[in-house]
Short mmCIF file of C-alpha atoms in Angstrom, two decimals:
data_model
loop_
_atom_site.label_atom_id
_atom_site.label_comp_id
_atom_site.label_asym_id
_atom_site.label_seq_id
_atom_site.Cartn_x
_atom_site.Cartn_y
_atom_site.Cartn_z
CA MET R 66 37.91 24.44 -14.04
CA LYS R 67 35.12 26.88 -13.37
CA ARG R 68 34.16 28.93 -16.37
CA ILE R 69 31.70 31.83 -16.16
CA ASN R 70 31.02 33.91 -19.25
CA PHE R 71 29.23 37.11 -18.17
CA GLN R 72 27.67 39.09 -20.94
CA LEU R 73 26.08 42.17 -19.47
CA LEU R 74 23.75 44.10 -21.65
CA ALA R 75 21.77 46.97 -20.06
CA LEU R 76 18.65 47.53 -22.15
CA ILE R 77 17.48 50.84 -20.81
CA PHE R 78 14.66 51.98 -22.97
CA CYS R 79 14.01 55.21 -21.15
CA GLN R 80 16.22 56.69 -18.42
CA ALA R 81 14.78 60.18 -18.48
CA MET R 82 13.26 61.20 -15.20
CA ILE R 83 10.58 63.16 -16.98
CA GLY R 84 7.25 61.49 -17.78
CA GLN R 85 3.93 62.72 -18.96
CA VAL R 86 0.48 62.29 -17.62
CA ALA R 87 -2.66 62.85 -19.59
CA VAL R 88 -5.16 63.57 -16.79
CA GLY R 89 -7.33 66.38 -18.12
CA THR R 90 -4.90 67.38 -20.84
CA ASN R 91 -5.98 68.02 -24.41
CA ALA R 92 -3.13 65.80 -25.73
CA SER R 93 -4.94 62.69 -24.51
CA TYR R 94 -7.82 63.31 -26.91
CA ASN R 95 -5.53 62.94 -29.94
CA ARG R 96 -3.92 59.67 -28.98
CA ASN R 97 -4.87 56.53 -30.93
CA ASN R 98 -4.17 54.00 -28.23
CA ASP R 99 -7.37 51.97 -28.06
CA ASN R 100 -5.70 48.78 -29.25
CA TYR R 101 -2.64 49.01 -26.99
CA GLU R 102 -2.23 46.29 -24.41
CA TYR R 103 -0.89 47.52 -21.11
CA THR R 104 0.65 44.36 -19.77
CA SER R 105 4.23 43.64 -18.84
CA ARG R 106 6.49 44.14 -21.79
CA ASN R 107 9.20 41.82 -23.08
CA ILE R 108 12.16 43.80 -21.74
CA LEU R 109 14.88 41.35 -22.86
CA ASP R 110 14.04 40.53 -26.46
CA VAL R 111 17.50 39.10 -27.10
CA LYS R 112 18.47 35.47 -27.72
CA LEU R 113 20.53 34.48 -24.68
CA ALA R 114 20.69 30.74 -24.64
CA SER R 115 20.52 27.60 -26.72
CA GLU R 116 17.73 25.06 -26.61
CA ASN R 117 19.49 22.87 -24.03
CA ASP R 118 20.35 25.63 -21.55
CA MET R 119 18.45 26.21 -18.29
CA ILE R 120 16.97 29.73 -17.96
CA VAL R 121 16.57 31.48 -14.62
CA SER R 122 14.48 34.67 -14.88
CA ILE R 123 13.31 37.27 -12.38
CA LYS R 124 10.93 40.20 -13.20
CA GLY R 125 10.15 43.13 -10.96
CA LEU R 126 7.83 46.15 -11.07
CA ALA R 127 8.00 49.45 -9.17
CA ASN R 128 5.34 52.11 -8.92
CA ILE R 129 6.97 55.50 -8.29
CA LYS R 130 5.02 58.48 -7.02
CA ALA R 131 5.99 61.76 -8.66
CA ASP R 132 7.41 64.48 -6.46
CA THR R 133 7.37 67.27 -9.00
CA TYR R 134 5.02 68.23 -11.90
CA ILE R 135 5.21 70.73 -14.75
CA ALA R 136 1.91 71.76 -16.32
CA THR R 137 1.99 73.32 -19.81
CA PHE R 138 -0.85 75.71 -20.80
CA SER R 139 -1.01 76.98 -24.42
CA VAL R 140 -2.09 80.55 -25.07
CA THR R 141 -3.09 81.93 -28.53
CA GLN R 142 -3.81 85.61 -29.30
CA ASN R 143 -4.88 87.29 -32.53
CA GLY R 144 -4.77 91.04 -33.33
CA LYS R 145 -4.62 93.50 -36.16
CA THR R 146 -1.18 94.84 -35.36
CA ALA R 147 1.97 93.44 -33.76
CA GLN R 148 1.69 95.88 -30.87
CA GLU R 149 -2.01 95.02 -30.24
CA VAL R 150 -1.36 91.23 -30.18
CA ASN R 151 1.57 91.60 -27.81
CA GLU R 152 -0.30 93.84 -25.39
CA LEU R 153 -3.36 91.54 -25.31
CA ILE R 154 -1.49 88.26 -24.69
CA ASP R 155 0.82 89.86 -22.08
CA LYS R 156 -2.20 91.22 -20.19
CA ARG R 157 -3.83 87.76 -20.05
CA ILE R 158 -0.64 86.04 -19.00
CA ASN R 159 0.57 88.58 -16.41
CA GLN R 160 -2.81 88.74 -14.66
CA SER R 161 -2.78 84.94 -14.36
CA LEU R 162 0.80 84.71 -13.16
CA SER R 163 0.31 87.41 -10.52
CA GLU R 164 -2.14 85.06 -8.77
CA ILE R 165 -0.30 81.78 -9.48
CA LYS R 166 2.94 83.07 -8.02
CA LEU R 167 1.17 83.58 -4.67
CA LYS R 168 0.96 79.79 -4.29
CA LYS R 169 3.61 77.99 -2.27
CA ASN R 170 6.52 76.15 -3.99
CA VAL R 171 5.50 77.25 -7.53
CA GLU R 172 7.78 78.32 -10.37
CA THR R 173 6.69 79.62 -13.77
CA PHE R 174 8.27 80.11 -17.19
CA ILE R 175 6.94 81.64 -20.42
CA ASP R 176 7.95 79.81 -23.60
CA MET R 177 7.66 81.71 -26.91
CA ILE R 178 6.18 79.41 -29.54
CA SER R 179 5.35 81.38 -32.75
CA PHE R 180 4.57 84.81 -34.04
CA VAL R 181 3.17 84.84 -37.61
CA PRO R 182 1.07 87.05 -39.86
CA VAL R 183 -2.50 85.93 -40.66
CA TYR R 184 -3.93 86.03 -44.17
CA GLU R 185 -7.39 85.76 -45.77
CA TYR R 186 -8.68 85.77 -49.34
CA GLU R 187 -10.10 88.79 -51.09
CA THR R 188 -12.31 88.31 -54.15
CA GLU R 189 -11.52 90.27 -57.27
CA LYS R 190 -14.31 90.40 -59.87
CA LYS R 191 -13.51 91.03 -63.55
CA THR R 192 -15.81 91.33 -66.53
CA PHE R 193 -15.95 88.31 -68.80
CA SER R 194 -13.55 86.30 -66.54
CA ARG R 195 -13.63 84.02 -63.49
CA LYS R 196 -13.33 85.30 -59.98
CA THR R 197 -9.83 85.85 -58.71
CA TYR R 198 -8.93 85.26 -55.05
CA ASN R 199 -6.01 87.27 -53.67
CA GLU R 200 -4.34 86.60 -50.33
CA ILE R 201 -4.14 89.68 -48.16
CA PRO R 202 -2.68 90.19 -44.62
CA THR R 203 -5.31 90.75 -41.92
CA GLY R 204 -3.35 90.70 -38.68
CA PHE R 205 -1.01 88.57 -36.51
CA GLU R 206 -1.18 85.41 -34.46
CA LEU R 207 0.97 84.94 -31.35
CA LYS R 208 1.41 81.70 -29.45
CA LYS R 209 3.06 81.26 -26.03
CA ASN R 210 3.15 78.46 -23.46
CA ILE R 211 2.90 78.92 -19.72
CA LEU R 212 4.98 76.29 -17.78
CA ILE R 213 4.15 75.89 -14.10
CA LYS R 214 6.32 73.76 -11.83
CA TYR R 215 4.65 72.52 -8.69
CA SER R 216 4.84 69.72 -6.13
CA ASP R 217 1.28 69.44 -4.82
CA PRO R 218 -0.99 67.78 -7.41
CA ASN R 219 -4.02 69.36 -5.83
CA GLN R 220 -2.71 72.80 -7.00
CA LEU R 221 -3.50 72.02 -10.63
CA ASN R 222 -7.20 72.77 -10.11
CA ASP R 223 -6.30 76.15 -8.74
CA PHE R 224 -4.14 76.87 -11.78
CA ILE R 225 -6.95 75.93 -14.17
CA SER R 226 -9.46 78.18 -12.35
CA ILE R 227 -7.09 81.17 -12.40
CA LEU R 228 -6.12 80.76 -16.05
CA SER R 229 -9.70 80.20 -17.25
CA ASN R 230 -10.63 83.57 -15.75
CA ASN R 231 -8.28 85.10 -18.30
CA GLU R 232 -9.54 82.94 -21.20
CA ILE R 233 -6.71 80.41 -21.05
CA TYR R 234 -8.20 76.95 -21.34
CA ASP R 235 -5.68 74.71 -23.20
CA LEU R 236 -3.88 72.39 -20.77
CA ALA R 237 -1.54 70.82 -23.31
CA ARG R 238 0.34 68.41 -21.02
CA ASN R 239 1.37 67.68 -17.46
CA ASP R 240 4.80 66.18 -16.94
CA TYR R 241 5.80 63.84 -14.10
CA TYR R 242 9.26 64.02 -12.42
CA SER R 243 10.83 61.76 -9.82
CA ASP R 244 14.05 62.26 -7.90
CA THR R 245 13.97 58.64 -6.67
CA LEU R 246 14.08 56.89 -10.04
CA GLU R 247 17.74 55.83 -9.94
CA SER R 248 17.58 54.69 -6.27
CA ILE R 249 14.50 52.59 -7.10
CA LYS R 250 16.41 51.01 -9.98
CA LYS R 251 19.23 49.99 -7.62
CA GLU R 252 16.69 48.59 -5.11
CA MET R 253 15.08 46.49 -7.84
CA MET R 254 18.41 45.14 -8.90
CA ASN R 255 19.26 44.07 -5.34
CA LYS R 256 15.89 42.37 -4.85
CA ALA R 257 16.26 40.53 -8.14
CA LYS R 258 19.79 39.36 -7.20
CA LEU R 259 18.55 37.76 -4.01
CA LEU R 260 15.66 36.03 -5.78
CA VAL R 261 17.93 34.71 -8.51
CA HIS R 262 20.25 33.09 -5.98
CA GLU R 263 17.26 31.58 -4.18
CA LYS R 264 15.78 30.18 -7.38
CA ILE R 265 19.14 28.61 -8.43
CA LYS R 266 19.44 26.90 -5.02
CA ASN R 267 15.96 25.49 -5.44
CA TYR R 268 16.88 24.12 -8.87
CA GLU R 269 20.03 22.48 -7.40
CA ILE R 270 17.95 20.79 -4.76
CA LEU R 271 15.43 19.50 -7.36
CA LEU R 272 18.18 18.34 -9.72
CA GLY R 273 20.32 16.89 -6.94
CA GLU R 274 23.54 18.49 -8.36
CA SER R 275 25.54 21.67 -8.06
CA LEU R 276 25.38 24.31 -10.82
CA ALA R 277 28.33 26.31 -9.42
CA ASP R 278 30.81 25.09 -12.01
CA SER R 279 28.40 25.44 -15.04
CA GLU R 280 28.96 28.02 -17.73
CA LYS R 281 26.57 31.01 -17.28
CA LYS R 282 25.42 33.97 -19.40
CA ILE R 283 23.54 36.88 -17.82
CA ILE R 284 21.55 39.74 -19.24
CA ASP R 285 19.38 42.41 -17.54
CA GLY R 286 17.50 45.58 -18.46
CA TYR R 287 14.95 48.22 -17.47
CA THR R 288 12.00 49.86 -19.17
CA VAL R 289 10.09 52.90 -17.83
CA ASN R 290 6.43 53.63 -18.52
CA TYR R 291 5.03 57.15 -17.96
CA PRO R 292 1.33 57.91 -17.36
CA ILE R 293 0.74 59.46 -20.80
CA ASP R 294 1.44 56.03 -22.34
CA MET R 295 -0.96 54.31 -19.98
CA TYR R 296 -4.31 55.88 -20.84
CA LYS R 297 -7.09 54.16 -22.79
CA SER R 298 -10.37 55.53 -24.11
CA TYR R 299 -13.76 54.33 -25.14
CA GLU R 300 -17.03 55.88 -26.39
CA ALA R 301 -19.74 55.64 -23.73
CA SER R 302 -22.82 55.21 -25.93
CA ASN R 303 -25.20 52.70 -27.36
CA SER R 304 -26.58 53.55 -30.85
CA SER R 305 -29.80 52.07 -32.16
CA SER R 306 -29.78 49.53 -34.98
CA LEU R 307 -32.25 50.57 -37.74
CA ASN R 308 -33.03 48.90 -41.02
CA LEU R 309 -32.88 51.97 -43.27
CA LYS R 310 -32.65 52.53 -46.95
CA LYS R 311 -29.25 53.28 -48.46
CA THR R 312 -30.46 56.72 -49.57
CA ALA R 313 -31.57 57.65 -46.04
CA THR R 314 -29.88 60.57 -44.34
CA ILE R 315 -28.57 59.92 -40.81
CA ASN R 316 -27.56 62.77 -38.54
CA GLN R 317 -25.45 61.34 -35.70
CA VAL R 318 -24.88 63.05 -32.42
CA SER R 319 -21.32 63.65 -31.19
CA LYS R 320 -20.55 60.98 -28.52
CA SER R 321 -18.63 61.63 -25.37
CA THR R 322 -15.25 59.87 -25.11
CA THR R 323 -14.16 58.47 -21.73
CA ILE R 324 -10.46 58.33 -20.88
CA TYR R 325 -9.04 56.32 -17.96
CA TYR R 326 -5.67 55.28 -16.58
CA GLN R 327 -4.72 51.65 -17.12
CA PRO R 328 -1.45 50.76 -15.37
CA ILE R 329 0.62 47.62 -15.89
CA LEU R 330 -0.82 44.87 -13.69
CA SER R 331 1.40 43.29 -11.04
CA ASN R 332 0.29 39.64 -11.39
CA GLU R 333 3.11 38.71 -13.81
CA PHE R 334 6.02 39.82 -11.67
CA ASP R 335 8.12 38.06 -9.00
CA PHE R 336 8.21 41.21 -6.83
CA VAL R 337 6.48 44.58 -6.78
CA ILE R 338 7.56 47.82 -5.04
CA ASN R 339 4.66 50.10 -3.90
CA PRO R 340 1.91 47.80 -5.20
CA ASN R 341 -1.08 49.74 -3.88
CA LEU R 342 -0.33 53.23 -5.24
CA LEU R 343 -3.69 54.94 -5.97
CA GLU R 344 -2.69 57.79 -8.23
CA PRO R 345 -1.11 57.48 -11.72
CA ALA R 346 2.60 56.63 -11.27
CA ILE R 347 5.84 56.19 -13.13
CA GLN R 348 6.20 52.42 -13.60
CA VAL R 349 9.62 50.82 -13.85
CA GLN R 350 10.12 47.23 -14.98
CA TYR R 351 13.31 45.29 -14.35
CA GLU R 352 14.22 41.84 -15.62
CA VAL R 353 17.30 39.67 -15.29
CA LYS R 354 17.87 36.39 -17.11
CA ILE R 355 20.66 33.81 -16.56
CA ALA R 356 21.32 30.99 -19.01
CA ILE R 357 23.00 27.99 -17.37
CA LYS R 358 24.74 25.40 -19.46
CA LYS R 359 24.88 22.08 -17.61
CA ASN R 360 28.21 20.31 -17.57
CA LYS R 361 28.24 17.02 -19.49
CA PRO R 362 29.43 14.00 -17.43
CA ALA R 363 33.03 12.95 -18.07
CA VAL R 364 33.39 9.85 -20.27
CA ASP R 365 36.25 7.42 -19.62
CA LYS R 366 37.99 6.52 -22.86
CA ASN R 367 39.89 3.22 -23.21
CA PHE R 368 42.43 2.71 -26.00
CA VAL R 369 43.22 -0.77 -27.48
CA LEU R 370 46.32 -1.73 -29.50
CA ILE R 371 46.14 -4.43 -32.15
CA THR R 372 49.48 -6.31 -32.45
CA PRO R 373 50.74 -7.70 -35.81
CA SER R 374 49.69 -11.13 -34.63
CA GLY R 375 46.10 -9.88 -34.13
CA GLU R 376 46.33 -9.77 -30.38
CA LEU R 377 44.41 -6.94 -28.47
CA LYS R 378 46.24 -5.10 -25.75
CA ALA R 379 44.85 -2.29 -23.53
CA LEU R 380 46.93 0.89 -23.49
CA ASP R 381 47.56 2.82 -20.29
CA THR R 382 47.20 6.53 -21.30
CA ASN R 383 48.37 7.71 -17.87
CA THR R 384 51.97 6.48 -18.42
CA THR R 385 54.57 8.85 -19.88
CA ALA R 386 55.13 8.43 -23.54
CA ARG R 387 58.58 7.11 -24.60
CA PRO R 388 60.36 8.26 -27.71
CA ILE R 389 60.44 5.83 -30.68
CA ARG R 390 63.90 4.64 -31.69
#
C-alpha cells in the first residue's frame, strides 16, 4: 500500500514587505558587519531524514526590485524656550516640505520623536571647601523625523539637496517596499515543484526502480534578505610600519571607510529569478527538501514443523488454519 507522510513546515524568517537599504544613510556607519558572510543561508536547519534516506533538494533565489521607498531624515533643534525651539524647527521643516511636495508621486509625514529640557553644570565656589557643580536648565531640545514616500529612486538626490538648504543633513534610513513579494514566492514554489519532479525521475532512471510507493517527508521554507543586511565596509588606507619606541607618541589620521553592497551570489542555486539586477534588491531564498525512504525488498519466509519422530515437514502458510480439537 502506498504510504506518504507529508510534514509541511513553512520556515518564513521574514514575511514583511518592508526592507531597508543603507545607501548613503548614517545607519550604515554604525553597523559591525565586517565579518558577515553574504552567501546562501541554511534555510531548513531541521533534521528531516535518517542516515539511510535519500534527500532531494531544490534551492531558488529571486532578486526583487523595489517599487516604493520611504526615506527618513532626522531633524534636531535646540532653543532657550519651548516656543523658540518649536518655531525654529517648524520653519526648517515647512520650507523643505513646500519644495518636496512639488515632486510627482511623493507623500510626506512628520514623526514626533522627543522634546526634552537641556541641562548644564554651574560651578559654585565656597571658602575652605571643594567646588560644587549644580545642574541648571539652559533650554530645550526637539527631535522630529521627516518621512518621504516616493517611487523614483533618482528623487532621493533632490530631497537631500532641498533638505540640506535648510540644515537638515541626517538621512537615517531608506526603506524598500515591494508589492510583488508574495507573487514572487508563489512563482518560486512552482519552479521548485517542477524541478523536484524532474530530479526524482532522474534518480529513478539511475536506480532502475520506481520511488512512487516509497514513504516521503517534505519540508520547505523562505528567507528574505533586505539591502541593509547586505552591506560590507573596509578602510581604504595603507599605514606605514615603523620601528618606534614604546614611549613614542603617534598621532593617527582619521581614515575613510568605504561601504559597498554585497548581494547573495547566485552560483549555489538551482534557479534564479531576475539574475542580472543592477541596483540593490530584496533577495528571497526558497528551499524545498524531500526525504525518500526506499522500500525494503520482500523476504519470503518458510516455516518448518518438526514431528515427534524428528521428521521435518514444510508448512503451507497460505492454507486456512483449522481449529485444534
